[in-house]
Amino acid sequence: MRTASAGPEIERLMALLAKLPGLGPRSARRAALHLLGKRDSLMRPLAEALGDAADKIGACSECGNLDVTNPCAVCASPGRQPAALCVVETVGDLWALERAGAFKGRYHVLGGVLSALDGVRPDDLNIAKLIERAARDEIVEIVLALNATVDGQTTAHYLADKLAPTGVSVTSLARGVPVGGELDYLDDGTLAAAFRSRAAV
Amino acid sequence: MRTASAGPEIERLMALLAKLPGLGPRSARRAALHLLGKRDSLMRPLAEALGDAADKIGACSECGNLDVTNPCAVCASPGRQPAALCVVETVGDLWALERAGAFKGRYHVLGGVLSALDGVRPDDLNIAKLIERAARDEIVEIVLALNATVDGQTTAHYLADKLAPTGVSVTSLARGVPVGGELDYLDDGTLAAAFRSRAAV
């Protein structure tokens, strides 16, 4: 990404911007020029927000969520149902479920899924803490909200085995036709799963 | 972009990231999570690079290019041909021409193009300085490297009129089939222009 006439400061800025997901070398260049054109309204505030967030935000020692407090706002909230835990891969998944407003219990962020290909083993994930939390008296149900990928499902089976001795009820998200989905565009696996899990109207 | 469980620090970071060209609310969220996962290798260095660039990089008072020095490295370089000026809309265009290595003279960044729709008038652009530079003894040719858009071409005609009294030769980039271009996929205007400007093999 040679720019010839730009100094090392701007080269470095572009190289770092290009590491963000969704930005390549070309869009990083556009972003850098955009930022330099909005120094006081965007560039300096962004620098400050990045430093601020890096300093203040940490992982919740209870569930692994990111927040400025520890335990996080979800774990600390007295309004949450204490009987259910929802296991997710990433904080992004936790946010997605919170936006959907579908779950009123607390979460547990694994930090990834088991993957032979990527060399992710049980010890690399936040699993020991999950077993510990699952063994507490108040927990009745654990919902495995992992991605419907091969690795996600392998991890779900592994967790179900590990959680069996605790006696809690382990469930997972339903498979089926997404809202607004058209049958003709759905893959065979989804259609077959939706058929198997058909329910009375 | 409600995230419910994220604090104001992360909301602010996502809102600022979403203002970058190429990033929307969803990719800004992904970028924020990616950054929080790479605090020391990416997040803090990016904060520092942004602040650093905002402080050090400024517009060249001669040509309008962005650089840490004033005049910029291109204007200050003794290796540049003093007889030619290349007029571009933006610093991004200047960088594109430098990457192509097609021009060995110096540049002049207009900072935009005339636009009735966007209310951009001659006084809003870096035109007075261009006329002043064009009048200098050493300047023989001015290449108008403006975008082949309606506004770009309107601006080129306006500049050609303004530069006529100085007596310098005013040229513009050739129109034609791009390298690697297939005729069947080219628009009519480009094909017609390429035909009109056909040259002996």
GROMACS .gro file of N, CA, C and O in nm, chain B residues 40-141:
model
  408
  241ASP      N    1  -0.380  -0.424   2.307
  241ASP     CA    2  -0.243  -0.374   2.304
  241ASP      C    3  -0.181  -0.380   2.165
  241ASP      O    4  -0.091  -0.304   2.134
  242SER      N    5  -0.230  -0.474   2.081
  242SER     CA    6  -0.167  -0.486   1.950
  242SER      C    7  -0.234  -0.396   1.846
  242SER      O    8  -0.176  -0.364   1.744
  243LEU      N    9  -0.358  -0.353   1.873
  243LEU     CA   10  -0.429  -0.274   1.772
  243LEU      C   11  -0.499  -0.149   1.828
  243LEU      O   12  -0.484  -0.039   1.774
  244MET      N   13  -0.573  -0.167   1.938
  244MET     CA   14  -0.659  -0.058   1.986
  244MET      C   15  -0.579   0.064   2.034
  244MET      O   16  -0.601   0.175   1.988
  245ARG      N   17  -0.485   0.041   2.124
  245ARG     CA   18  -0.404   0.153   2.174
  245ARG      C   19  -0.314   0.212   2.065
  245ARG      O   20  -0.304   0.335   2.052
  246PRO      N   21  -0.247   0.125   1.982
  246PRO     CA   22  -0.168   0.184   1.872
  246PRO      C   23  -0.253   0.267   1.777
  246PRO      O   24  -0.208   0.373   1.730
  247LEU      N   25  -0.378   0.225   1.751
  247LEU     CA   26  -0.464   0.302   1.661
  247LEU      C   27  -0.502   0.435   1.724
  247LEU      O   28  -0.500   0.539   1.656
  248ALA      N   29  -0.533   0.434   1.854
  248ALA     CA   30  -0.565   0.558   1.925
  248ALA      C   31  -0.448   0.656   1.913
  248ALA      O   32  -0.465   0.774   1.884
  249GLU      N   33  -0.327   0.601   1.933
  249GLU     CA   34  -0.207   0.684   1.928
  249GLU      C   35  -0.181   0.736   1.786
  249GLU      O   36  -0.149   0.853   1.767
  250ALA      N   37  -0.197   0.647   1.686
  250ALA     CA   38  -0.172   0.686   1.547
  250ALA      C   39  -0.270   0.794   1.504
  250ALA      O   40  -0.234   0.887   1.430
  251LEU      N   41  -0.396   0.785   1.551
  251LEU     CA   42  -0.497   0.885   1.516
  251LEU      C   43  -0.460   1.021   1.575
  251LEU      O   44  -0.463   1.123   1.506
  252GLY      N   45  -0.424   1.021   1.703
  252GLY     CA   46  -0.387   1.146   1.769
  252GLY      C   47  -0.262   1.206   1.705
  252GLY      O   48  -0.256   1.327   1.679
  253ASP      N   49  -0.166   1.119   1.678
  253ASP     CA   50  -0.039   1.159   1.618
  253ASP      C   51  -0.060   1.223   1.482
  253ASP      O   52  -0.009   1.332   1.454
  254ALA      N   53  -0.139   1.154   1.397
  254ALA     CA   54  -0.164   1.205   1.262
  254ALA      C   55  -0.244   1.335   1.268
  254ALA      O   56  -0.217   1.429   1.192
  255ALA      N   57  -0.342   1.342   1.360
  255ALA     CA   58  -0.423   1.463   1.372
  255ALA      C   59  -0.336   1.583   1.410
  255ALA      O   60  -0.357   1.695   1.364
  256ASP      N   61  -0.234   1.557   1.494
  256ASP     CA   62  -0.148   1.667   1.539
  256ASP      C   63  -0.046   1.708   1.433
  256ASP      O   64  -0.018   1.826   1.415
  257LYS      N   65   0.011   1.608   1.365
  257LYS     CA   66   0.128   1.638   1.281
  257LYS      C   67   0.097   1.666   1.135
  257LYS      O   68   0.173   1.738   1.070
  258ILE      N   69  -0.009   1.606   1.082
  258ILE     CA   70  -0.032   1.618   0.938
  258ILE      C   71  -0.116   1.741   0.906
  258ILE      O   72  -0.219   1.765   0.968
  259GLY      N   73  -0.069   1.819   0.811
  259GLY     CA   74  -0.142   1.938   0.771
  259GLY      C   75  -0.142   1.953   0.620
  259GLY      O   76  -0.075   1.878   0.549
  260ALA      N   77  -0.220   2.051   0.571
  260ALA     CA   78  -0.226   2.074   0.426
  260ALA      C   79  -0.107   2.158   0.383
  260ALA      O   80  -0.069   2.254   0.450
  261CYS      N   81  -0.047   2.121   0.271
  261CYS     CA   82   0.063   2.198   0.213
  261CYS      C   83   0.009   2.333   0.166
  261CYS      O   84  -0.091   2.337   0.094
  262SER      N   85   0.072   2.443   0.206
  262SER     CA   86   0.020   2.574   0.169
  262SER      C   87   0.044   2.604   0.021
  262SER      O   88  -0.015   2.694  -0.035
  263GLU      N   89   0.130   2.525  -0.041
  263GLU     CA   90   0.158   2.544  -0.182
  263GLU      C   91   0.056   2.470  -0.269
  263GLU      O   92  -0.006   2.528  -0.356
  264CYS      N   93   0.038   2.338  -0.243
  264CYS     CA   94  -0.043   2.257  -0.335
  264CYS      C   95  -0.168   2.196  -0.271
  264CYS      O   96  -0.254   2.144  -0.342
  265GLY      N   97  -0.178   2.197  -0.138
  265GLY     CA   98  -0.296   2.139  -0.074
  265GLY      C   99  -0.284   1.992  -0.039
  265GLY      O  100  -0.375   1.933   0.018
  266ASN      N  101  -0.170   1.929  -0.072
  266ASN     CA  102  -0.144   1.790  -0.034
  266ASN      C  103  -0.133   1.778   0.118
  266ASN      O  104  -0.105   1.877   0.186
  267LEU      N  105  -0.158   1.659   0.172
  267LEU     CA  106  -0.144   1.638   0.316
  267LEU      C  107  -0.006   1.582   0.346
  267LEU      O  108   0.036   1.484   0.285
  268ASP      N  109   0.063   1.641   0.442
  268ASP     CA  110   0.195   1.589   0.479
  268ASP      C  111   0.234   1.643   0.616
  268ASP      O  112   0.169   1.733   0.668
  269VAL      N  113   0.341   1.586   0.674
  269VAL     CA  114   0.388   1.635   0.803
  269VAL      C  115   0.474   1.759   0.787
  269VAL      O  116   0.503   1.828   0.884
  270THR      N  117   0.520   1.785   0.663
  270THR     CA  118   0.601   1.904   0.639
  270THR      C  119   0.523   2.004   0.555
  270THR      O  120   0.429   1.968   0.486
  271ASN      N  121   0.561   2.130   0.561
  271ASN     CA  122   0.499   2.232   0.479
  271ASN      C  123   0.608   2.325   0.425
  271ASN      O  124   0.674   2.391   0.504
  272PRO      N  125   0.635   2.330   0.294
  272PRO     CA  126   0.565   2.258   0.187
  272PRO      C  127   0.585   2.107   0.195
  272PRO      O  128   0.677   2.060   0.260
  273CYS      N  129   0.494   2.035   0.126
  273CYS     CA  130   0.493   1.889   0.134
  273CYS      C  131   0.614   1.829   0.061
  273CYS      O  132   0.687   1.900  -0.007
  274ALA      N  133   0.634   1.698   0.079
  274ALA     CA  134   0.750   1.631   0.022
  274ALA      C  135   0.756   1.644  -0.130
  274ALA      O  136   0.864   1.659  -0.187
  275VAL      N  137   0.640   1.644  -0.196
  275VAL     CA  138   0.638   1.656  -0.342
  275VAL      C  139   0.682   1.797  -0.384
  275VAL      O  140   0.768   1.814  -0.471
  276CYS      N  141   0.624   1.898  -0.320
  276CYS     CA  142   0.659   2.037  -0.355
  276CYS      C  143   0.806   2.065  -0.324
  276CYS      O  144   0.872   2.139  -0.396
  277ALA      N  145   0.857   2.004  -0.214
  277ALA     CA  146   0.994   2.033  -0.171
  277ALA      C  147   1.098   1.953  -0.248
  277ALA      O  148   1.217   1.987  -0.245
  278SER      N  149   1.055   1.847  -0.318
  278SER     CA  150   1.151   1.760  -0.387
  278SER      C  151   1.218   1.831  -0.505
  278SER      O  152   1.152   1.881  -0.595
  279PRO      N  153   1.352   1.835  -0.505
  279PRO     CA  154   1.423   1.902  -0.615
  279PRO      C  155   1.419   1.818  -0.743
  279PRO      O  156   1.446   1.868  -0.852
  280GLY      N  157   1.381   1.688  -0.731
  280GLY     CA  158   1.379   1.600  -0.848
  280GLY      C  159   1.256   1.616  -0.935
  280GLY      O  160   1.248   1.556  -1.043
  281ARG      N  161   1.159   1.697  -0.891
  281ARG     CA  162   1.036   1.712  -0.967
  281ARG      C  163   1.052   1.813  -1.081
  281ARG      O  164   1.117   1.916  -1.063
  282GLN      N  165   0.993   1.782  -1.194
  282GLN     CA  166   0.999   1.876  -1.307
  282GLN      C  167   0.921   2.002  -1.271
  282GLN      O  168   0.805   1.995  -1.236
  283PRO      N  169   0.985   2.119  -1.282
  283PRO     CA  170   0.919   2.242  -1.239
  283PRO      C  171   0.821   2.298  -1.343
  283PRO      O  172   0.745   2.389  -1.313
  284ALA      N  173   0.818   2.239  -1.464
  284ALA     CA  174   0.741   2.298  -1.573
  284ALA      C  175   0.594   2.256  -1.574
  284ALA      O  176   0.513   2.319  -1.641
  285ALA      N  177   0.560   2.148  -1.501
  285ALA     CA  178   0.424   2.096  -1.512
  285ALA      C  179   0.351   2.090  -1.378
  285ALA      O  180   0.409   2.055  -1.276
  286LEU      N  181   0.223   2.124  -1.380
  286LEU     CA  182   0.135   2.111  -1.264
  286LEU      C  183   0.022   2.017  -1.302
  286LEU      O  184  -0.032   2.026  -1.412
  287CYS      N  185  -0.015   1.928  -1.210
  287CYS     CA  186  -0.127   1.839  -1.234
  287CYS      C  187  -0.237   1.874  -1.134
  287CYS      O  188  -0.216   1.867  -1.013
  288VAL      N  189  -0.355   1.911  -1.184
  288VAL     CA  190  -0.465   1.953  -1.097
  288VAL      C  191  -0.554   1.833  -1.065
  288VAL      O  192  -0.603   1.767  -1.156
  289VAL      N  193  -0.572   1.804  -0.936
  289VAL     CA  194  -0.657   1.692  -0.894
  289VAL      C  195  -0.764   1.742  -0.797
  289VAL      O  196  -0.751   1.848  -0.738
  290GLU      N  197  -0.871   1.663  -0.784
  290GLU     CA  198  -0.980   1.701  -0.693
  290GLU      C  199  -0.940   1.682  -0.548
  290GLU      O  200  -0.962   1.769  -0.463
  291THR      N  201  -0.884   1.564  -0.516
  291THR     CA  202  -0.858   1.528  -0.377
  291THR      C  203  -0.717   1.474  -0.358
  291THR      O  204  -0.650   1.436  -0.455
  292VAL      N  205  -0.675   1.467  -0.233
  292VAL     CA  206  -0.544   1.409  -0.200
  292VAL      C  207  -0.541   1.261  -0.239
  292VAL      O  208  -0.438   1.209  -0.282
  293GLY      N  209  -0.656   1.193  -0.229
  293GLY     CA  210  -0.664   1.053  -0.271
  293GLY      C  211  -0.629   1.037  -0.419
  293GLY      O  212  -0.562   0.941  -0.458
  294ASP      N  213  -0.675   1.131  -0.501
  294ASP     CA  214  -0.644   1.128  -0.644
  294ASP      C  215  -0.494   1.149  -0.666
  294ASP      O  216  -0.432   1.087  -0.751
  295LEU      N  217  -0.435   1.242  -0.587
  295LEU     CA  218  -0.291   1.267  -0.596
  295LEU      C  219  -0.215   1.137  -0.566
  295LEU      O  220  -0.124   1.098  -0.639
  296TRP      N  221  -0.256   1.068  -0.459
  296TRP     CA  222  -0.189   0.942  -0.423
  296TRP      C  223  -0.203   0.839  -0.534
  296TRP      O  224  -0.110   0.763  -0.562
  297ALA      N  225  -0.322   0.833  -0.596
  297ALA     CA  226  -0.346   0.736  -0.704
  297ALA      C  227  -0.249   0.762  -0.820
  297ALA      O  228  -0.189   0.670  -0.875
  298LEU      N  229  -0.231   0.889  -0.855
  298LEU     CA  230  -0.139   0.924  -0.965
  298LEU      C  231   0.005   0.893  -0.927
  298LEU      O  232   0.084   0.847  -1.009
  299GLU      N  233   0.039   0.917  -0.799
  299GLU     CA  234   0.176   0.887  -0.753
  299GLU      C  235   0.201   0.737  -0.756
  299GLU      O  236   0.311   0.693  -0.792
  300ARG      N  237   0.100   0.656  -0.719
  300ARG     CA  238   0.117   0.511  -0.727
  300ARG      C  239   0.137   0.466  -0.870
  300ARG      O  240   0.215   0.375  -0.898
  301ALA      N  241   0.065   0.532  -0.964
  301ALA     CA  242   0.079   0.496  -1.105
  301ALA      C  243   0.215   0.540  -1.158
  301ALA      O  244   0.265   0.488  -1.257
  302GLY      N  245   0.277   0.637  -1.089
  302GLY     CA  246   0.410   0.685  -1.130
  302GLY      C  247   0.410   0.750  -1.267
  302GLY      O  248   0.512   0.751  -1.337
  303ALA      N  249   0.295   0.808  -1.306
  303ALA     CA  250   0.280   0.857  -1.443
  303ALA      C  251   0.324   1.002  -1.459
  303ALA      O  252   0.340   1.049  -1.571
  304PHE      N  253   0.346   1.072  -1.348
  304PHE     CA  254   0.366   1.217  -1.357
  304PHE      C  255   0.485   1.258  -1.270
  304PHE      O  256   0.495   1.215  -1.155
  305LYS      N  257   0.574   1.337  -1.325
  305LYS     CA  258   0.695   1.374  -1.251
  305LYS      C  259   0.699   1.521  -1.212
  305LYS      O  260   0.801   1.570  -1.163
  306GLY      N  261   0.590   1.593  -1.241
  306GLY     CA  262   0.584   1.734  -1.202
  306GLY      C  263   0.529   1.749  -1.062
  306GLY      O  264   0.541   1.659  -0.980
  307ARG      N  265   0.468   1.866  -1.034
  307ARG     CA  266   0.408   1.887  -0.903
  307ARG      C  267   0.256   1.891  -0.916
  307ARG      O  268   0.203   1.895  -1.027
  308TYR      N  269   0.186   1.890  -0.802
  308TYR     CA  270   0.039   1.879  -0.803
  308TYR      C  271  -0.027   2.006  -0.754
  308TYR      O  272   0.036   2.094  -0.694
  309HIS      N  273  -0.158   2.010  -0.777
  309HIS     CA  274  -0.241   2.113  -0.714
  309HIS      C  275  -0.375   2.050  -0.678
  309HIS      O  276  -0.449   2.006  -0.766
  310VAL      N  277  -0.404   2.045  -0.548
  310VAL     CA  278  -0.527   1.981  -0.500
  310VAL      C  279  -0.637   2.086  -0.487
  310VAL      O  280  -0.627   2.179  -0.407
  311LEU      N  281  -0.744   2.069  -0.566
  311LEU     CA  282  -0.855   2.166  -0.565
  311LEU      C  283  -0.937   2.158  -0.436
  311LEU      O  284  -0.992   2.258  -0.391
  312GLY      N  285  -0.949   2.038  -0.382
  312GLY     CA  286  -1.032   2.020  -0.263
  312GLY      C  287  -1.178   1.993  -0.297
  312GLY      O  288  -1.266   2.009  -0.213
  313GLY      N  289  -1.204   1.953  -0.423
  313GLY     CA  290  -1.341   1.925  -0.464
  313GLY      C  291  -1.363   1.971  -0.607
  313GLY      O  292  -1.268   2.004  -0.678
  314VAL      N  293  -1.488   1.971  -0.651
  314VAL     CA  294  -1.522   2.022  -0.783
  314VAL      C  295  -1.642   2.115  -0.771
  314VAL      O  296  -1.716   2.108  -0.673
  315LEU      N  297  -1.659   2.200  -0.871
  315LEU     CA  298  -1.776   2.288  -0.874
  315LEU      C  299  -1.900   2.201  -0.881
  315LEU      O  300  -1.903   2.101  -0.951
  316SER      N  301  -2.004   2.240  -0.807
  316SER     CA  302  -2.127   2.162  -0.808
  316SER      C  303  -2.245   2.251  -0.771
  316SER      O  304  -2.253   2.300  -0.658
  317ALA      N  305  -2.332   2.270  -0.869
  317ALA     CA  306  -2.452   2.351  -0.841
  317ALA      C  307  -2.538   2.281  -0.737
  317ALA      O  308  -2.592   2.343  -0.646
  318LEU      N  309  -2.546   2.148  -0.748
  318LEU     CA  310  -2.629   2.068  -0.658
  318LEU      C  311  -2.582   2.077  -0.513
  318LEU      O  312  -2.661   2.092  -0.420
  319ASP      N  313  -2.450   2.064  -0.493
  319ASP     CA  314  -2.395   2.067  -0.357
  319ASP      C  315  -2.358   2.208  -0.313
  319ASP      O  316  -2.302   2.227  -0.205
  320GLY      N  317  -2.384   2.308  -0.401
  320GLY     CA  318  -2.352   2.446  -0.365
  320GLY      C  319  -2.203   2.475  -0.354
  320GLY      O  320  -2.162   2.556  -0.272
  321VAL      N  321  -2.121   2.406  -0.434
  321VAL     CA  322  -1.977   2.434  -0.432
  321VAL      C  323  -1.945   2.535  -0.542
  321VAL      O  324  -1.966   2.508  -0.660
  322ARG      N  325  -1.897   2.656  -0.502
  322ARG     CA  326  -1.867   2.762  -0.598
  322ARG      C  327  -1.716   2.782  -0.608
  322ARG      O  328  -1.641   2.732  -0.523
  323PRO      N  329  -1.671   2.854  -0.712
  323PRO     CA  330  -1.526   2.871  -0.732
  323PRO      C  331  -1.451   2.915  -0.606
  323PRO      O  332  -1.342   2.866  -0.579
  324ASP      N  333  -1.513   3.004  -0.526
  324ASP     CA  334  -1.445   3.054  -0.407
  324ASP      C  335  -1.423   2.945  -0.303
  324ASP      O  336  -1.339   2.958  -0.213
  325ASP      N  337  -1.501   2.836  -0.311
  325ASP     CA  338  -1.488   2.728  -0.213
  325ASP      C  339  -1.370   2.636  -0.246
  325ASP      O  340  -1.331   2.554  -0.164
  326LEU      N  341  -1.316   2.650  -0.368
  326LEU     CA  342  -1.206   2.563  -0.409
  326LEU      C  343  -1.074   2.638  -0.409
  326LEU      O  344  -1.070   2.762  -0.405
  327ASN      N  345  -0.966   2.562  -0.416
  327ASN     CA  346  -0.830   2.615  -0.410
  327ASN      C  347  -0.788   2.666  -0.550
  327ASN      O  348  -0.687   2.624  -0.604
  328ILE      N  349  -0.871   2.758  -0.608
  328ILE     CA  350  -0.849   2.800  -0.747
  328ILE      C  351  -0.759   2.924  -0.758
  328ILE      O  352  -0.672   2.931  -0.844
  329ALA      N  353  -0.778   3.021  -0.668
  329ALA     CA  354  -0.698   3.144  -0.672
  329ALA      C  355  -0.549   3.110  -0.669
  329ALA      O  356  -0.468   3.165  -0.745
  330LYS      N  357  -0.515   3.016  -0.579
  330LYS     CA  358  -0.375   2.975  -0.566
  330LYS      C  359  -0.324   2.908  -0.694
  330LYS      O  360  -0.207   2.924  -0.732
  331LEU      N  361  -0.414   2.835  -0.762
  331LEU     CA  362  -0.376   2.770  -0.888
  331LEU      C  363  -0.342   2.874  -0.994
  331LEU      O  364  -0.240   2.861  -1.064
  332ILE      N  365  -0.427   2.976  -1.006
  332ILE     CA  366  -0.403   3.083  -1.105
  332ILE      C  367  -0.268   3.150  -1.074
  332ILE      O  368  -0.188   3.176  -1.164
  333GLU      N  369  -0.244   3.173  -0.944
  333GLU     CA  370  -0.118   3.237  -0.902
  333GLU      C  371   0.001   3.150  -0.942
  333GLU      O  372   0.100   3.201  -0.994
  334ARG      N  373  -0.010   3.018  -0.916
  334ARG     CA  374   0.101   2.928  -0.950
  334ARG      C  375   0.119   2.919  -1.102
  334ARG      O  376   0.232   2.912  -1.152
  335ALA      N  377   0.007   2.916  -1.176
  335ALA     CA  378   0.012   2.902  -1.322
  335ALA      C  379   0.083   3.021  -1.386
  335ALA      O  380   0.144   3.008  -1.493
  336ALA      N  381   0.073   3.137  -1.319
  336ALA     CA  382   0.131   3.259  -1.376
  336ALA      C  383   0.283   3.265  -1.361
  336ALA      O  384   0.349   3.352  -1.417
  337ARG      N  385   0.338   3.173  -1.281
  337ARG     CA  386   0.484   3.175  -1.261
  337ARG      C  387   0.557   3.139  -1.390
  337ARG      O  388   0.508   3.056  -1.468
  338ASP      N  389   0.673   3.194  -1.405
  338ASP     CA  390   0.749   3.179  -1.530
  338ASP      C  391   0.777   3.034  -1.569
  338ASP      O  392   0.773   2.998  -1.686
  339GLU      N  393   0.811   2.950  -1.466
  339GLU     CA  394   0.856   2.815  -1.499
  339GLU      C  395   0.745   2.722  -1.550
  339GLU      O  396   0.774   2.620  -1.611
  340ILE      N  397   0.619   2.756  -1.524
  340ILE     CA  398   0.509   2.665  -1.561
  340ILE      C  399   0.479   2.671  -1.711
  340ILE      O  400   0.452   2.777  -1.766
  341VAL      N  401   0.484   2.554  -1.775
  341VAL     CA  402   0.460   2.544  -1.919
  341VAL      C  403   0.328   2.470  -1.948
  341VAL      O  404   0.257   2.504  -2.042
  342GLU      N  405   0.299   2.367  -1.865
  342GLU     CA  406   0.179   2.287  -1.889
  342GLU      C  407   0.103   2.261  -1.760
  342GLU      O  408   0.163   2.238  -1.655
   0.00000   0.00000   0.00000
